[in-house]
mmCIF file of N, CA and C in Angstrom:
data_model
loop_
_atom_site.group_PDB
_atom_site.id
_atom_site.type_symbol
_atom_site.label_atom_id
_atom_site.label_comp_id
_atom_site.label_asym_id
_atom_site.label_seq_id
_atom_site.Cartn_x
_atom_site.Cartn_y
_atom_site.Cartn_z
ATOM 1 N N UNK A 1 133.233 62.579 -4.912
ATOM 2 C CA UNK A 1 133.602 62.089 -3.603
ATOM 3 C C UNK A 1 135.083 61.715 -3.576
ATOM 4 N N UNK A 2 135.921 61.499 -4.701
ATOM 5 C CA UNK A 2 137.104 60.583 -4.736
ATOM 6 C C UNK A 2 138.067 61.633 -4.713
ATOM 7 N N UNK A 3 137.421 63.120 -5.393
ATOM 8 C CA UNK A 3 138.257 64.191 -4.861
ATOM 9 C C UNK A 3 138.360 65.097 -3.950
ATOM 10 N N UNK A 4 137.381 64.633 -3.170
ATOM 11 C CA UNK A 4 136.844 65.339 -1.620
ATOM 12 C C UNK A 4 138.465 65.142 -0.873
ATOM 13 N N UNK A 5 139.188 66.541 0.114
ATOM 14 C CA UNK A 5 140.037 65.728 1.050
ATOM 15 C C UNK A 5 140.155 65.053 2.297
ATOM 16 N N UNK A 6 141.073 64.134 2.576
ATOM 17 C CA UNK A 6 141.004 63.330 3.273
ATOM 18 C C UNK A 6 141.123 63.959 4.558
ATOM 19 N N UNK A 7 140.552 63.858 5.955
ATOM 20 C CA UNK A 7 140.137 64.360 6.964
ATOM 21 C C UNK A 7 141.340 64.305 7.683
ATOM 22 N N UNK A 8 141.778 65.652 8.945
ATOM 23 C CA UNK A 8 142.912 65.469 9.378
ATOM 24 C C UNK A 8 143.382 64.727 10.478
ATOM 25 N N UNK A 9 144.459 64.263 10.472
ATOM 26 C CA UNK A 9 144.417 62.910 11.367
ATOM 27 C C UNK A 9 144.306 61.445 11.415
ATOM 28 N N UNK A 10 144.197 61.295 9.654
ATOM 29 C CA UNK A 10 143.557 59.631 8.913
ATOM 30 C C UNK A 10 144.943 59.617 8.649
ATOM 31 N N UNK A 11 145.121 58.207 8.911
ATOM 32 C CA UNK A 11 146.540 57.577 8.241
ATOM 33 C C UNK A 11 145.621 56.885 7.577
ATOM 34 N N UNK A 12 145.685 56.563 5.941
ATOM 35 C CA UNK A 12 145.207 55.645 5.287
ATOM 36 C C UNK A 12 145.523 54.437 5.248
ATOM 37 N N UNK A 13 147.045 54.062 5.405
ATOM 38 C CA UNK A 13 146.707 53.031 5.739
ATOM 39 C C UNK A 13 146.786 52.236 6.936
ATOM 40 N N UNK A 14 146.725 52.616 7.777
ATOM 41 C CA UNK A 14 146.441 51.888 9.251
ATOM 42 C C UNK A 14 144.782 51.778 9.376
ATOM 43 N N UNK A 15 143.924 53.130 8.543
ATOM 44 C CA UNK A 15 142.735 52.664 8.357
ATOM 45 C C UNK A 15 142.305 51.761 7.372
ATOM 46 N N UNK A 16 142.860 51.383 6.405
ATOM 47 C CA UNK A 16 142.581 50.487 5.326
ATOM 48 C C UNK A 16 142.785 49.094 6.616
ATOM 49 N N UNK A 17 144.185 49.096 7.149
ATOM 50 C CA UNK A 17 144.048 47.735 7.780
ATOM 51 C C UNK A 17 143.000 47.515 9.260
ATOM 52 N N UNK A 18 142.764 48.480 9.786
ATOM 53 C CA UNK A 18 141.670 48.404 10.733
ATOM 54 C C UNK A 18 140.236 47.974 10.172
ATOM 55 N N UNK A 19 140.206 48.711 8.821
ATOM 56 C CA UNK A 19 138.881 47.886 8.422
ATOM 57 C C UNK A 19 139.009 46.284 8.023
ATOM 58 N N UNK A 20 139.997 46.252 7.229
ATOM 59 C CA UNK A 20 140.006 44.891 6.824
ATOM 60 C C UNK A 20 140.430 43.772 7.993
ATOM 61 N N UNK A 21 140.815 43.938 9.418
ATOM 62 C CA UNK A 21 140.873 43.456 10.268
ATOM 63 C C UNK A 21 139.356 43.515 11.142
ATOM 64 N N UNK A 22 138.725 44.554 11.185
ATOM 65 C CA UNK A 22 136.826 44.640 11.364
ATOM 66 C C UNK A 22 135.927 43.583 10.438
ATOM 67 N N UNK A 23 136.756 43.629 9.372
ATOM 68 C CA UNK A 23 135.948 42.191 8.246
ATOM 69 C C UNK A 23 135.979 40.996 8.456
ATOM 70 N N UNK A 24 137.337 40.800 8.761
ATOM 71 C CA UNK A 24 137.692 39.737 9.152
ATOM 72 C C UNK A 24 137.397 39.204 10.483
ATOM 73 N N UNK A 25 136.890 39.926 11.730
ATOM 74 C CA UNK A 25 135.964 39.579 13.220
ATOM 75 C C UNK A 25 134.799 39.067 12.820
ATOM 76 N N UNK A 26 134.064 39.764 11.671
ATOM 77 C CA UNK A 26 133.040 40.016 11.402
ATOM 78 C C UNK A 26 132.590 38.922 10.611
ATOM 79 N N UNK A 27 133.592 38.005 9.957
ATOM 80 C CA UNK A 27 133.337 37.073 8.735
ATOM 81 C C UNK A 27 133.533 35.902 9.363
ATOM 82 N N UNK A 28 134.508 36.269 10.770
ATOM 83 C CA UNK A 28 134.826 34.872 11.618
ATOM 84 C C UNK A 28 133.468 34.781 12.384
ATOM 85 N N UNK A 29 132.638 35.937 12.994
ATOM 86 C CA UNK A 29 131.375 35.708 13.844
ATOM 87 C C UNK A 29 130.412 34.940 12.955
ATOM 88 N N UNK A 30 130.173 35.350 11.750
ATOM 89 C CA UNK A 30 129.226 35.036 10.860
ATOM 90 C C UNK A 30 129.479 33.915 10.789
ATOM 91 N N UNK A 31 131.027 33.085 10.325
ATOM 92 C CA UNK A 31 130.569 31.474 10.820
ATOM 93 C C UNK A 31 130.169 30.768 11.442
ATOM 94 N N UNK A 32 131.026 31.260 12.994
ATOM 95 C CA UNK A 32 130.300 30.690 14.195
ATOM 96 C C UNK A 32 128.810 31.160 14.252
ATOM 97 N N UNK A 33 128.187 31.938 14.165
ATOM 98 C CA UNK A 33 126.498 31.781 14.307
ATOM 99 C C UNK A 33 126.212 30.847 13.019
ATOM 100 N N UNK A 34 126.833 30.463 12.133
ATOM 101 C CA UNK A 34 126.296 29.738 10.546
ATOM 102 C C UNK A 34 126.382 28.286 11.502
ATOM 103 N N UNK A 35 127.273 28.023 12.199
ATOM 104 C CA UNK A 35 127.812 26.864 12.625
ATOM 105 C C UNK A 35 127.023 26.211 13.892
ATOM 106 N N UNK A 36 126.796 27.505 14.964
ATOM 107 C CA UNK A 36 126.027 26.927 15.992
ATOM 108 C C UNK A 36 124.291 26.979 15.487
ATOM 109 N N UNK A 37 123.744 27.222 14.286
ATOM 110 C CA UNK A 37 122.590 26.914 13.384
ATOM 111 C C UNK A 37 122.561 26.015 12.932
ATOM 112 N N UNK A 38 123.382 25.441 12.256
ATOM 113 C CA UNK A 38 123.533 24.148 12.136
ATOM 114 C C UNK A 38 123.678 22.963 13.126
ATOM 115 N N UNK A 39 124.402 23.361 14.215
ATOM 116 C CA UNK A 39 124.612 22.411 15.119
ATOM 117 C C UNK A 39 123.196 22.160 15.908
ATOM 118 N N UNK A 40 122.149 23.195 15.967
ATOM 119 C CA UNK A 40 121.102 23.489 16.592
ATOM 120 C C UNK A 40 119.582 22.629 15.980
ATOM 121 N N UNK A 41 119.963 22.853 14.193
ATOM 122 C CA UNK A 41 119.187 22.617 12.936
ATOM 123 C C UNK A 41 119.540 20.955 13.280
ATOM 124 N N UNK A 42 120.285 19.835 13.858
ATOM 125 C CA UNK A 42 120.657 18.693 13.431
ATOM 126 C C UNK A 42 120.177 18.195 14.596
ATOM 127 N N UNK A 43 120.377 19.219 15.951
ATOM 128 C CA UNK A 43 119.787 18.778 17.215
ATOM 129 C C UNK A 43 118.494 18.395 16.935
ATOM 130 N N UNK A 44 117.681 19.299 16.684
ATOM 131 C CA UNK A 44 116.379 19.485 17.040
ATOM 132 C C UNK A 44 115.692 18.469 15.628
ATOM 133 N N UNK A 45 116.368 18.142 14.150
ATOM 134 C CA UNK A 45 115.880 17.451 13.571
ATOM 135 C C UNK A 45 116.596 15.629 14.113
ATOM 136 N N UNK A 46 117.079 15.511 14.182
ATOM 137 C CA UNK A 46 117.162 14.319 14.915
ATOM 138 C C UNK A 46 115.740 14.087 16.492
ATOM 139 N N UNK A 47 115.500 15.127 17.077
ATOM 140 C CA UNK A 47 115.013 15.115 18.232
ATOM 141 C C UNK A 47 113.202 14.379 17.391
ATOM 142 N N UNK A 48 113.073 15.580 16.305
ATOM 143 C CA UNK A 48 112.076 15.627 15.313
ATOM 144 C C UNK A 48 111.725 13.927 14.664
ATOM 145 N N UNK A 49 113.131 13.222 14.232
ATOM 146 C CA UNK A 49 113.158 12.163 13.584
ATOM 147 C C UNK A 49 112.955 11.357 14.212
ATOM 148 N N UNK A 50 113.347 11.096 15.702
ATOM 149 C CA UNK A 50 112.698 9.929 16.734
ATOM 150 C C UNK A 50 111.377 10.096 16.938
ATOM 151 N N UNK A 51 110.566 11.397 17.608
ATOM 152 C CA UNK A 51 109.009 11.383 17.866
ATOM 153 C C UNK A 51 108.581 10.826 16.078
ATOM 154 N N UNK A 52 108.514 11.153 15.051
ATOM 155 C CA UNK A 52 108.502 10.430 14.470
ATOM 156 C C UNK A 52 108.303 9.397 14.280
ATOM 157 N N UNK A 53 109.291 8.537 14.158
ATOM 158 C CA UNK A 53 109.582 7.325 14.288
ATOM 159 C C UNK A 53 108.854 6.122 15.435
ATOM 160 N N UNK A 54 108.669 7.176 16.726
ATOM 161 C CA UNK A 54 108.013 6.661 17.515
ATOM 162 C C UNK A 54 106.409 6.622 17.537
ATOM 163 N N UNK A 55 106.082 7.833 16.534
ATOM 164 C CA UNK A 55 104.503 7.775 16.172
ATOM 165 C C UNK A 55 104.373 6.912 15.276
ATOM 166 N N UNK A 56 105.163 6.832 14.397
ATOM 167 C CA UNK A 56 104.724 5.258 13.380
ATOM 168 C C UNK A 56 105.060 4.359 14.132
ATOM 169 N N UNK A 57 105.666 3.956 14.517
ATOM 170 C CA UNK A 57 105.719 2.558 15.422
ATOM 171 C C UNK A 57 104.457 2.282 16.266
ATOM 172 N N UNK A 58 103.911 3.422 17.067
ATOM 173 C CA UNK A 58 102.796 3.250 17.987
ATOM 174 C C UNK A 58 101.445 3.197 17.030
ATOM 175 N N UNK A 59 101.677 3.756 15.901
ATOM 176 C CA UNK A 59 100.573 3.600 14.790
ATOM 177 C C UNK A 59 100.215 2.035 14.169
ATOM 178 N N UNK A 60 101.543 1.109 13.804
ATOM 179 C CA UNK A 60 101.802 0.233 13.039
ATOM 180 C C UNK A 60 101.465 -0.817 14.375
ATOM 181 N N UNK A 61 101.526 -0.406 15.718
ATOM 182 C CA UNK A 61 100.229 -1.474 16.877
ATOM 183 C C UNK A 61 99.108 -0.795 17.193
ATOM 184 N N UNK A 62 98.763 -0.010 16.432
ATOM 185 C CA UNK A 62 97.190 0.164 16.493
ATOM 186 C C UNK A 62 96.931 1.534 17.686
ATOM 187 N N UNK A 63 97.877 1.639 18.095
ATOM 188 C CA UNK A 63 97.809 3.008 19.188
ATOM 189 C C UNK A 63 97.581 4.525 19.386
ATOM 190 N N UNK A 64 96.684 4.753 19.583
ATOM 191 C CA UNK A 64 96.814 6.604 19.107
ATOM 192 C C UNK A 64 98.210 6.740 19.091
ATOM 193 N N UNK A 65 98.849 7.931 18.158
ATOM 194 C CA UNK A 65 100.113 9.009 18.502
ATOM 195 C C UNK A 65 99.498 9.826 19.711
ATOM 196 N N UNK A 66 100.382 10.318 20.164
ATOM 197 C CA UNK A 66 100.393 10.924 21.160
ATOM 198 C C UNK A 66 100.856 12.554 20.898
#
């Protein structure tokens, strides 16, 4: 493959930097979805940690949870 030739019309390196500029969109998206998962993961366990909290409390006066 490494001696196959290169197709006509490729500048190598304007394609070397188009990809590594495609990596780099690509590595910045992947945080932001890592980030709004997390932000989502802290929502919903906090939301998690009050019902919680509020079923032992209603437990510890004798009350069904709900």
């Amino acid at each position: 493959a490494d001696q196959s030739g290169i197709p006509e019309g490729v500048n190598l390196p304007e394609e070397i930097q188009r990809r590594t500029d495609r990596l780099a969109v690509m590595a910045a998206a992947k945080a932001k979805i890592a980030e709004r998962a997390q932000a989502r993961y802290a929502k919903e366990k906090a939301q998690y940690d009050t019902q919680m909290a509020r079923r032992a409390e209603q437990e510890a006066l004798g009350q069904k949870p709900r």
